[in-house]
C-alpha atoms as a printed R data frame, in Angstrom:
    type eleno elety resid chain resno       x       y       z
1   ATOM     1    CA   MET     A     1   7.371 -13.624  -3.986
2   ATOM     2    CA   MET     A     2   3.586 -13.552  -1.617
3   ATOM     3    CA   TRP     A     3   5.303 -12.072   1.196
4   ATOM     4    CA   GLU     A     4   7.171  -9.008  -1.383
5   ATOM     5    CA   LEU     A     5   3.483  -8.754  -3.017
6   ATOM     6    CA   VAL     A     6   1.711  -8.343   0.438
7   ATOM     7    CA   GLY     A     7   4.205  -5.851   1.807
8   ATOM     8    CA   ALA     A     8   4.276  -3.954  -1.874
9   ATOM     9    CA   VAL     A     9   0.919  -3.459  -0.915
10  ATOM    10    CA   VAL     A    10   0.361  -2.913   2.979
11  ATOM    11    CA   GLY     A    11   1.859   0.329   3.541
12  ATOM    12    CA   ALA     A    12   0.916   3.387   6.126
13  ATOM    13    CA   GLY     A    13  -2.210   3.978   4.915
14  ATOM    14    CA   LEU     A    14  -3.659   0.527   5.380
15  ATOM    15    CA   ALA     A    15  -1.748  -0.011   9.165
16  ATOM    16    CA   SER     A    16  -3.122   3.363  10.160
17  ATOM    17    CA   GLY     A    17  -6.389   2.400   9.162
18  ATOM    18    CA   ARG     A    18  -6.839   5.418   7.451
19  ATOM    19    CA   GLU     A    19  -7.239   3.407   3.499
20  ATOM    20    CA   ILE     A    20 -10.249   1.157   5.142
21  ATOM    21    CA   ALA     A    21 -11.649   4.082   6.607
22  ATOM    22    CA   ALA     A    22 -11.859   6.361   3.537
23  ATOM    23    CA   PHE     A    23 -12.272   2.858   0.800
24  ATOM    24    CA   PHE     A    24 -14.720   0.571   2.947
25  ATOM    25    CA   SER     A    25 -15.464   1.366   6.645
26  ATOM    26    CA   ARG     A    26 -17.631   4.552   5.756
27  ATOM    27    CA   PHE     A    27 -19.817   2.396   3.447
28  ATOM    28    CA   GLY     A    28 -20.734   0.491   6.446
29  ATOM    29    CA   TYR     A    29 -21.371  -3.469   6.163
30  ATOM    30    CA   ALA     A    30 -21.695  -2.848   2.651
31  ATOM    31    CA   GLY     A    31 -17.769  -1.941   2.913
32  ATOM    32    CA   TYR     A    32 -17.142  -6.154   2.704
33  ATOM    33    CA   ALA     A    33 -18.343  -6.107  -1.101
34  ATOM    34    CA   GLY     A    34 -15.778  -3.441  -1.996
35  ATOM    35    CA   ILE     A    35 -13.029  -5.383  -0.377
36  ATOM    36    CA   ALA     A    36 -13.798  -8.728  -2.306
37  ATOM    37    CA   ALA     A    37 -14.473  -6.260  -5.424
38  ATOM    38    CA   ALA     A    38 -10.341  -5.127  -4.269
39  ATOM    39    CA   GLY     A    39  -9.263  -8.952  -3.635
40  ATOM    40    CA   VAL     A    40 -10.776  -9.648  -7.275
41  ATOM    41    CA   VAL     A    41  -8.883  -6.578  -9.030
42  ATOM    42    CA   LEU     A    42  -5.429  -7.258  -7.273
43  ATOM    43    CA   TYR     A    43  -5.725 -10.700  -8.507
44  ATOM    44    CA   LEU     A    44  -7.001 -10.311 -12.322
45  ATOM    45    CA   LEU     A    45  -4.588  -7.552 -12.386
46  ATOM    46    CA   GLY     A    46  -1.462  -9.577 -10.994
47  ATOM    47    CA   THR     A    47  -1.867 -12.855 -13.506
48  ATOM    48    CA   MET     A    48  -2.836 -11.246 -16.376
49  ATOM    49    CA   ARG     A    49  -0.716 -10.425 -19.124
50  ATOM    50    CA   TYR     A    50   0.292  -7.482 -21.242
51  ATOM    51    CA   PRO     A    51   2.481  -8.486 -24.273
52  ATOM    52    CA   LEU     A    52   1.351  -4.570 -25.884
53  ATOM    53    CA   ILE     A    53   3.721  -3.104 -23.240
54  ATOM    54    CA   PHE     A    54   6.729  -5.259 -24.119
55  ATOM    55    CA   ARG     A    55   5.960  -5.156 -27.547
56  ATOM    56    CA   TYR     A    56   5.962  -1.591 -29.144
57  ATOM    57    CA   ALA     A    57   8.290   0.590 -27.385
58  ATOM    58    CA   TRP     A    58   6.032   3.780 -27.116
59  ATOM    59    CA   MET     A    59   3.941   1.684 -24.874
60  ATOM    60    CA   GLU     A    60   7.052   0.417 -22.466
61  ATOM    61    CA   LYS     A    61   8.841   3.511 -22.376
62  ATOM    62    CA   LEU     A    62   5.458   5.250 -20.927
63  ATOM    63    CA   TRP     A    63   4.804   2.163 -18.181
64  ATOM    64    CA   LYS     A    64   8.386   2.563 -17.314
65  ATOM    65    CA   ILE     A    65   8.247   6.513 -16.740
66  ATOM    66    CA   LEU     A    66   4.696   5.736 -14.951
67  ATOM    67    CA   LEU     A    67   5.694   2.783 -13.083
68  ATOM    68    CA   SER     A    68   9.060   4.546 -11.961
69  ATOM    69    CA   ALA     A    69   7.502   7.370 -10.991
70  ATOM    70    CA   LEU     A    70   4.888   5.889  -8.686
71  ATOM    71    CA   LEU     A    71   7.940   4.361  -6.999
72  ATOM    72    CA   VAL     A    72   9.684   7.397  -6.459
73  ATOM    73    CA   ALA     A    73   6.478   9.146  -4.951
74  ATOM    74    CA   THR     A    74   5.301   6.172  -2.575
75  ATOM    75    CA   GLY     A    75   8.138   5.627  -1.820
76  ATOM    76    CA   GLY     A    76   9.066   9.632  -0.718
77  ATOM    77    CA   ALA     A    77   5.876   9.563   1.195
78  ATOM    78    CA   MET     A    78   6.752   6.160   2.829
79  ATOM    79    CA   LEU     A    79  10.218   7.712   3.909
80  ATOM    80    CA   SER     A    80   8.452  10.799   5.077
81  ATOM    81    CA   GLY     A    81   6.218   8.851   7.360
82  ATOM    82    CA   GLY     A    82   9.316   6.790   8.915
83  ATOM    83    CA   GLY     A    83  10.381   9.928   9.952
84  ATOM    84    CA   GLU     A    84   6.928  10.874  11.516
85  ATOM    85    CA   VAL     A    85   6.566   7.445  13.288
86  ATOM    86    CA   PHE     A    86  10.132   8.456  14.972
87  ATOM    87    CA   ALA     A    87   8.691  11.834  15.649
88  ATOM    88    CA   LEU     A    88   5.978  10.398  17.523
89  ATOM    89    CA   THR     A    89   7.842   8.020  19.573
90  ATOM    90    CA   LEU     A    90  10.878   9.818  20.072
91  ATOM    91    CA   PRO     A    91  11.612  12.713  22.421
92  ATOM    92    CA   VAL     A    92  14.260  14.086  21.138
93  ATOM    93    CA   ARG     A    93  14.875  17.387  19.322
94  ATOM    94    CA   GLY     A    94  15.501  16.123  15.193
95  ATOM    95    CA   ALA     A    95  13.727  12.806  16.067
96  ATOM    96    CA   TYR     A    96  11.945  13.424  12.185
97  ATOM    97    CA   TRP     A    97  15.349  13.877  10.655
98  ATOM    98    CA   LEU     A    98  16.561  10.965  12.440
99  ATOM    99    CA   GLY     A    99  14.515   8.823  11.366
100 ATOM   100    CA   LEU     A   100  14.164   9.832   7.978
101 ATOM   101    CA   LEU     A   101  18.069   8.956   7.652
102 ATOM   102    CA   VAL     A   102  17.450   5.939   9.820
103 ATOM   103    CA   THR     A   103  14.029   4.660   7.397
104 ATOM   104    CA   LEU     A   104  16.244   5.244   4.425
105 ATOM   105    CA   LEU     A   105  19.416   3.428   5.547
106 ATOM   106    CA   PHE     A   106  17.472   0.509   6.544
107 ATOM   107    CA   SER     A   107  15.138   0.338   3.382
108 ATOM   108    CA   TRP     A   108  18.928   0.863   1.311
109 ATOM   109    CA   LEU     A   109  20.400  -2.593   3.388
110 ATOM   110    CA   LEU     A   110  16.934  -4.716   3.364
111 ATOM   111    CA   ALA     A   111  16.527  -3.859  -0.824
112 ATOM   112    CA   VAL     A   112  20.519  -4.314  -1.133
113 ATOM   113    CA   LYS     A   113  22.386  -6.375   1.237
114 ATOM   114    CA   ILE     A   114  19.485  -9.010   2.024
115 ATOM   115    CA   PRO     A   115  18.436 -10.657  -1.055
116 ATOM   116    CA   ASP     A   116  15.461 -11.618   0.958
117 ATOM   117    CA   GLY     A   117  14.898  -8.602   3.097
118 ATOM   118    CA   LEU     A   118  11.852  -7.917   2.157
119 ATOM   119    CA   SER     A   119   9.859 -11.224   2.630
120 ATOM   120    CA   HIS     A   120  11.597 -11.061   6.050
121 ATOM   121    CA   ILE     A   121  10.235  -7.297   6.890
122 ATOM   122    CA   SER     A   122   6.506  -8.253   5.478
123 ATOM   123    CA   GLN     A   123   6.041 -11.115   7.634
124 ATOM   124    CA   ALA     A   124   7.287  -9.854  10.654
125 ATOM   125    CA   MET     A   125   5.289  -6.623   9.923
126 ATOM   126    CA   MET     A   126   2.004  -9.048   9.336
127 ATOM   127    CA   ILE     A   127   2.599 -10.559  12.253
128 ATOM   128    CA   VAL     A   128   2.650  -7.655  14.670
129 ATOM   129    CA   LEU     A   129  -0.699  -5.877  12.655
130 ATOM   130    CA   LEU     A   130  -2.808  -9.230  13.341
131 ATOM   131    CA   VAL     A   131  -1.949  -9.082  17.000
132 ATOM   132    CA   MET     A   132  -2.896  -5.090  17.041
133 ATOM   133    CA   ILE     A   133  -6.073  -5.167  15.060
134 ATOM   134    CA   GLY     A   134  -6.785  -8.756  16.764
135 ATOM   135    CA   LEU     A   135  -6.420  -6.846  20.007
136 ATOM   136    CA   SER     A   136  -8.622  -4.046  18.716
137 ATOM   137    CA   LEU     A   137 -11.327  -6.610  18.639
138 ATOM   138    CA   PHE     A   138 -11.922  -7.053  21.930
139 ATOM   139    CA   THR     A   139 -12.086  -2.629  23.266
140 ATOM   140    CA   ASP     A   140 -15.639  -1.714  23.929
141 ATOM   141    CA   PRO     A   141 -17.551  -0.461  21.085
142 ATOM   142    CA   GLN     A   142 -17.551   2.996  20.121
143 ATOM   143    CA   ARG     A   143 -20.144   3.939  17.337
144 ATOM   144    CA   GLY     A   144 -21.489   7.338  16.657
145 ATOM   145    CA   ILE     A   145 -20.353   8.258  13.185
146 ATOM   146    CA   TYR     A   146 -23.284   8.111  10.193
147 ATOM   147    CA   ILE     A   147 -22.155   5.501   8.127
148 ATOM   148    CA   ASP     A   148 -23.882   5.282   4.335
149 ATOM   149    CA   THR     A   149 -24.873   1.841   4.648
150 ATOM   150    CA   GLY     A   150 -27.044   1.573   1.219
151 ATOM   151    CA   SER     A   151 -24.471   2.442  -1.482
152 ATOM   152    CA   VAL     A   152 -23.147  -0.974  -2.271
153 ATOM   153    CA   PRO     A   153 -22.413   0.001  -6.015
154 ATOM   154    CA   ALA     A   154 -20.509   2.552  -4.549
155 ATOM   155    CA   CYS     A   155 -18.587   0.691  -2.384
156 ATOM   156    CA   LEU     A   156 -18.090  -1.894  -5.301
157 ATOM   157    CA   LEU     A   157 -16.483   0.810  -7.503
158 ATOM   158    CA   SER     A   158 -14.244   1.805  -4.409
159 ATOM   159    CA   GLY     A   159 -13.195  -1.913  -3.862
160 ATOM   160    CA   ILE     A   160 -12.265  -1.359  -8.028
161 ATOM   161    CA   LYS     A   161 -10.378   1.699  -7.575
162 ATOM   162    CA   TYR     A   162  -8.733   0.382  -4.490
163 ATOM   163    CA   GLY     A   163  -7.462  -2.643  -6.088
164 ATOM   164    CA   GLY     A   164  -6.542  -1.159  -9.093
165 ATOM   165    CA   PHE     A   165  -4.363   1.567  -7.510
166 ATOM   166    CA   ASN     A   166  -2.688  -0.986  -5.483
167 ATOM   167    CA   ALA     A   167  -2.053  -3.532  -8.686
168 ATOM   168    CA   ALA     A   168   0.347  -0.680  -9.884
169 ATOM   169    CA   LEU     A   169   2.652  -1.291  -6.546
170 ATOM   170    CA   GLN     A   170   2.453  -4.888  -7.108
171 ATOM   171    CA   ALA     A   171   3.871  -5.001 -10.425
172 ATOM   172    CA   SER     A   172   7.340  -3.848  -9.092
173 ATOM   173    CA   VAL     A   173   7.406  -7.165  -7.778
174 ATOM   174    CA   LEU     A   174   5.903  -9.183 -10.542
175 ATOM   175    CA   ALA     A   175   8.064  -7.203 -13.156
176 ATOM   176    CA   ARG     A   176  11.181  -9.162 -11.724
177 ATOM   177    CA   SER     A   177   9.009 -12.868 -12.080
178 ATOM   178    CA   ASN     A   178   7.885 -15.267 -14.662
179 ATOM   179    CA   MET     A   179   4.153 -13.593 -15.770
180 ATOM   180    CA   SER     A   180   3.219 -16.869 -16.913
181 ATOM   181    CA   SER     A   181   4.659 -19.352 -14.177
182 ATOM   182    CA   PRO     A   182   2.067 -21.394 -12.421
183 ATOM   183    CA   CYS     A   183   3.839 -20.917  -9.280
184 ATOM   184    CA   GLN     A   184   3.890 -16.805  -9.494
185 ATOM   185    CA   ARG     A   185  -0.275 -16.990 -10.126
186 ATOM   186    CA   ARG     A   186  -0.385 -18.962  -6.559
187 ATOM   187    CA   SER     A   187   1.756 -16.476  -4.980
188 ATOM   188    CA   VAL     A   188  -0.791 -13.919  -6.405
189 ATOM   189    CA   MET     A   189  -3.658 -15.591  -4.836
190 ATOM   190    CA   ARG     A   190  -2.439 -16.032  -1.588
191 ATOM   191    CA   ALA     A   191  -1.092 -12.752  -1.170
192 ATOM   192    CA   CYS     A   192  -4.969 -11.573  -2.600
193 ATOM   193    CA   ILE     A   193  -6.090 -13.644   0.136
194 ATOM   194    CA   VAL     A   194  -4.217 -12.614   2.699
195 ATOM   195    CA   ILE     A   195  -4.454  -8.625   1.875
196 ATOM   196    CA   THR     A   196  -8.239  -9.628   1.682
197 ATOM   197    CA   ILE     A   197  -8.432 -11.244   5.439
198 ATOM   198    CA   VAL     A   198  -6.303  -7.771   6.979
199 ATOM   199    CA   LEU     A   199  -8.948  -5.656   5.057
200 ATOM   200    CA   CYS     A   200 -11.631  -7.497   6.515
201 ATOM   201    CA   LEU     A   201 -10.371  -7.725  10.290
202 ATOM   202    CA   GLY     A   202  -9.553  -3.952  10.060
203 ATOM   203    CA   ASN     A   203 -13.213  -2.986   8.416
204 ATOM   204    CA   ALA     A   204 -14.299  -5.301  11.909
205 ATOM   205    CA   VAL     A   205 -12.237  -2.859  14.007
206 ATOM   206    CA   LEU     A   206 -13.426   0.568  12.581
207 ATOM   207    CA   LEU     A   207 -17.307  -0.799  12.339
208 ATOM   208    CA   ARG     A   208 -17.030  -1.057  15.862
209 ATOM   209    CA   GLN     A   209 -15.619   1.851  16.715
210 ATOM   210    CA   SER     A   210 -16.701   3.966  13.881
211 ATOM   211    CA   VAL     A   211 -16.415   7.007  16.171
212 ATOM   212    CA   ILE     A   212 -12.730   7.151  15.066
213 ATOM   213    CA   LEU     A   213 -13.828   6.914  10.960
214 ATOM   214    CA   ARG     A   214 -12.592  10.845  10.606
215 ATOM   215    CA   GLU     A   215  -9.457  10.401  12.373
216 ATOM   216    CA   SER     A   216  -5.970  10.401  10.734
217 ATOM   217    CA   LEU     A   217  -4.494   7.299  12.293
218 ATOM   218    CA   PRO     A   218  -7.868   5.181  13.046
219 ATOM   219    CA   PHE     A   219  -6.062   2.038  14.633
220 ATOM   220    CA   LEU     A   220  -3.505   4.488  16.657
221 ATOM   221    CA   LYS     A   221  -7.207   5.906  18.558
222 ATOM   222    CA   VAL     A   222  -7.892   2.121  18.968
223 ATOM   223    CA   ALA     A   223  -4.958   0.886  20.157
224 ATOM   224    CA   SER     A   224  -3.980   3.540  22.625
225 ATOM   225    CA   ALA     A   225  -6.970   1.933  24.684
226 ATOM   226    CA   TYR     A   226  -4.334  -0.281  26.006
227 ATOM   227    CA   GLY     A   227  -1.935   2.578  27.109
228 ATOM   228    CA   SER     A   228   1.543   2.800  26.026
229 ATOM   229    CA   TRP     A   229   1.949  -0.712  24.902
230 ATOM   230    CA   GLY     A   230  -0.900  -0.552  23.005
231 ATOM   231    CA   TYR     A   231   0.641   2.594  21.123
232 ATOM   232    CA   CYS     A   232   4.240   0.992  20.736
233 ATOM   233    CA   LEU     A   233   2.664  -2.245  19.431
234 ATOM   234    CA   PHE     A   234   0.858   0.684  16.569
235 ATOM   235    CA   ALA     A   235   3.922   2.357  15.877
236 ATOM   236    CA   ALA     A   236   5.945  -1.003  15.480
237 ATOM   237    CA   ALA     A   237   3.040  -2.231  12.859
238 ATOM   238    CA   LEU     A   238   3.338   1.654  11.199
239 ATOM   239    CA   TYR     A   239   6.749   1.394  10.804
240 ATOM   240    CA   LEU     A   240   7.287  -2.295   9.745
241 ATOM   241    CA   ALA     A   241   4.435  -1.583   7.118
242 ATOM   242    CA   ILE     A   242   6.145   1.750   5.904
243 ATOM   243    CA   LEU     A   243   9.387   0.079   5.431
244 ATOM   244    CA   SER     A   244   7.932  -3.005   3.861
245 ATOM   245    CA   THR     A   245   6.516  -0.966   0.928
246 ATOM   246    CA   LEU     A   246   9.891   1.013   1.214
247 ATOM   247    CA   VAL     A   247  11.631  -1.358   0.322
248 ATOM   248    CA   ALA     A   248   9.535  -3.033  -2.595
249 ATOM   249    CA   CYS     A   249   9.710   0.563  -4.265
250 ATOM   250    CA   VAL     A   250  13.614   0.448  -3.736
251 ATOM   251    CA   LYS     A   251  13.710  -2.864  -4.851
252 ATOM   252    CA   GLY     A   252  11.613  -1.610  -8.325
253 ATOM   253    CA   VAL     A   253  14.282   1.412  -9.217
254 ATOM   254    CA   LYS     A   254  16.894  -0.571  -8.863
255 ATOM   255    CA   CYS     A   255  18.986   1.152  -6.034
256 ATOM   256    CA   SER     A   256  20.307   3.252  -8.212
257 ATOM   257    CA   ALA     A   257  21.395   6.885  -7.321
258 ATOM   258    CA   LEU     A   258  18.925   9.202  -9.220
259 ATOM   259    CA   SER     A   259  15.711   7.298  -8.128
260 ATOM   260    CA   ILE     A   260  16.929   7.055  -3.763
261 ATOM   261    CA   GLY     A   261  17.726  11.189  -4.555
262 ATOM   262    CA   GLY     A   262  14.643  11.617  -5.454
263 ATOM   263    CA   ILE     A   263  12.783   9.158  -3.309
264 ATOM   264    CA   LEU     A   264  15.046  11.761  -0.746
265 ATOM   265    CA   ILE     A   265  14.019  14.226  -2.247
266 ATOM   266    CA   VAL     A   266   9.865  14.034  -2.669
267 ATOM   267    CA   SER     A   267  10.036  12.876   0.899
268 ATOM   268    CA   PHE     A   268  10.697  16.556   1.926
269 ATOM   269    CA   LEU     A   269   6.950  17.105   0.542
270 ATOM   270    CA   GLY     A   270   5.390  15.266   3.412
271 ATOM   271    CA   PHE     A   271   3.722  12.303   3.998
272 ATOM   272    CA   THR     A   272   0.048  13.869   3.400
273 ATOM   273    CA   GLY     A   273   0.612  15.756   0.709
274 ATOM   274    CA   VAL     A   274   2.324  13.138  -1.380
275 ATOM   275    CA   VAL     A   275  -0.116  10.404  -0.420
276 ATOM   276    CA   GLU     A   276  -3.707  12.781  -1.068
277 ATOM   277    CA   TRP     A   277  -1.894  14.260  -3.996
278 ATOM   278    CA   VAL     A   278   0.596  12.997  -5.829
279 ATOM   279    CA   TYR     A   279  -0.014   9.105  -5.303
280 ATOM   280    CA   PRO     A   280  -3.125   8.687  -6.923
281 ATOM   281    CA   LEU     A   281  -3.237  10.553  -9.768
282 ATOM   282    CA   LEU     A   282   0.415   7.826 -10.778
283 ATOM   283    CA   GLY     A   283  -1.546   5.119  -9.236
284 ATOM   284    CA   GLY     A   284  -4.633   6.165 -11.221
285 ATOM   285    CA   SER     A   285  -2.221   6.826 -14.245
286 ATOM   286    CA   CYS     A   286  -1.004   3.260 -13.980
287 ATOM   287    CA   PHE     A   287  -3.653   1.660 -13.909
288 ATOM   288    CA   VAL     A   288  -5.415   3.236 -17.090
289 ATOM   289    CA   LEU     A   289  -2.455   2.013 -18.808
290 ATOM   290    CA   LEU     A   290  -2.367  -1.368 -17.503
291 ATOM   291    CA   LEU     A   291  -6.281  -1.744 -18.935
292 ATOM   292    CA   TYR     A   292  -5.026  -0.234 -22.470
293 ATOM   293    CA   ALA     A   293  -2.351  -2.729 -22.965
294 ATOM   294    CA   LYS     A   294  -4.493  -5.465 -21.813
295 ATOM   295    CA   PHE     A   295  -7.663  -4.492 -24.156
296 ATOM   296    CA   SER     A   296  -6.379  -2.025 -26.767
297 ATOM   297    CA   LYS     A   297  -5.680  -3.907 -30.217
298 ATOM   298    CA   SER     A   298  -4.395  -0.301 -31.604
299 ATOM   299    CA   LEU     A   299  -0.642  -0.298 -32.948
300 ATOM   300    CA   ALA     A   300   0.305   2.877 -33.356
301 ATOM   301    CA   GLY     A   301  -1.014   4.650 -30.010
302 ATOM   302    CA   PRO     A   302  -3.771   5.931 -28.194
303 ATOM   303    CA   PHE     A   303  -2.959   9.635 -29.706
304 ATOM   304    CA   HIS     A   304  -2.728   8.211 -33.474
305 ATOM   305    CA   SER     A   305  -6.039   6.960 -35.434
C-alpha cells in the first residue's frame, strides 16, 4: 500500500523538478515549511473518513464523476509525457507515438496482469530518483534568480494546496482499502514521510541551482552536468515516475475500455496543456468535495437550503 500511494503522487511534475520549483523552491528556505504543510495535509486527508460521500447518493455520484475525470486527465497527461520522453531519448522518426503506445501497453500490463505492478514500479522509480537527486547535490552551486524568502504564509498556503491537490490522486488507491484500518493509516504515514523526504531533497538541489528554477525540466539541467549518463538517469527517473502515476490512474478507473479510451484521447491535448489547465481544476474540485464531505452537516446537498 505504501509504495502504491507514493507512486500515485510522484509523477512527472515532481520527478522533473517542475512542481518542486513552482510550489516550494521559489520561496527559498521557507519552502521547507511549505513541504511540511503538504506532508501534514496529505496525511490528514489520507486518514480521514468521509461517511457523507458514501451515505448520500448525490455526493457519491459527484465524487465518482470528479475522481474519474481527474484520473482520466492525469492518465492522459502521463501518457503524453511518456511519449515525450521517448521523443527526447530516441533519435528516430515517430518516437513520440511509439512511446505513447509502449507506455499505454506497459501501464495496462502493470495494472491488470501484474498484481503488485504499481508497488514494484514505484520502488524502482524511487531508487533511480533518489540516486539522481543525490548526485545533483554534489554539483557546483549556481545561484542567480531572485527568490522571495520572506513569504512564509504564502509558502504554507502553497504547501496546503499541493497536499490537497495530491490527496485526490491518493484517493484512487485508498478507495480500494479499509479506511479505518490501522495498517492503512501506517501506510499513509510512511508514504507521506517518503514523499516529504524526496521533496526536501529536491528543494535542496534547486536552492543550490536557483538559476534553473524557471526551466521546464529543472532536474534535467542539473543531471546533464554528468554528461550522457546523467541525461539517461534523468530520463529513466522521469519515465518511471510517469509510468507509476499512469498505472495508479489505470487501476483507479478499473481498466474499462471507455476509461482507457478517454486517457488516450486526453493525451492528444499534450502534457503541458493538461497539467496547467485541466489537472489543477479537477484536482481542486476533488479537494473541495472532500472538505465538504468531512465538515458539512447538510443532508440535501450544497445547492439546497
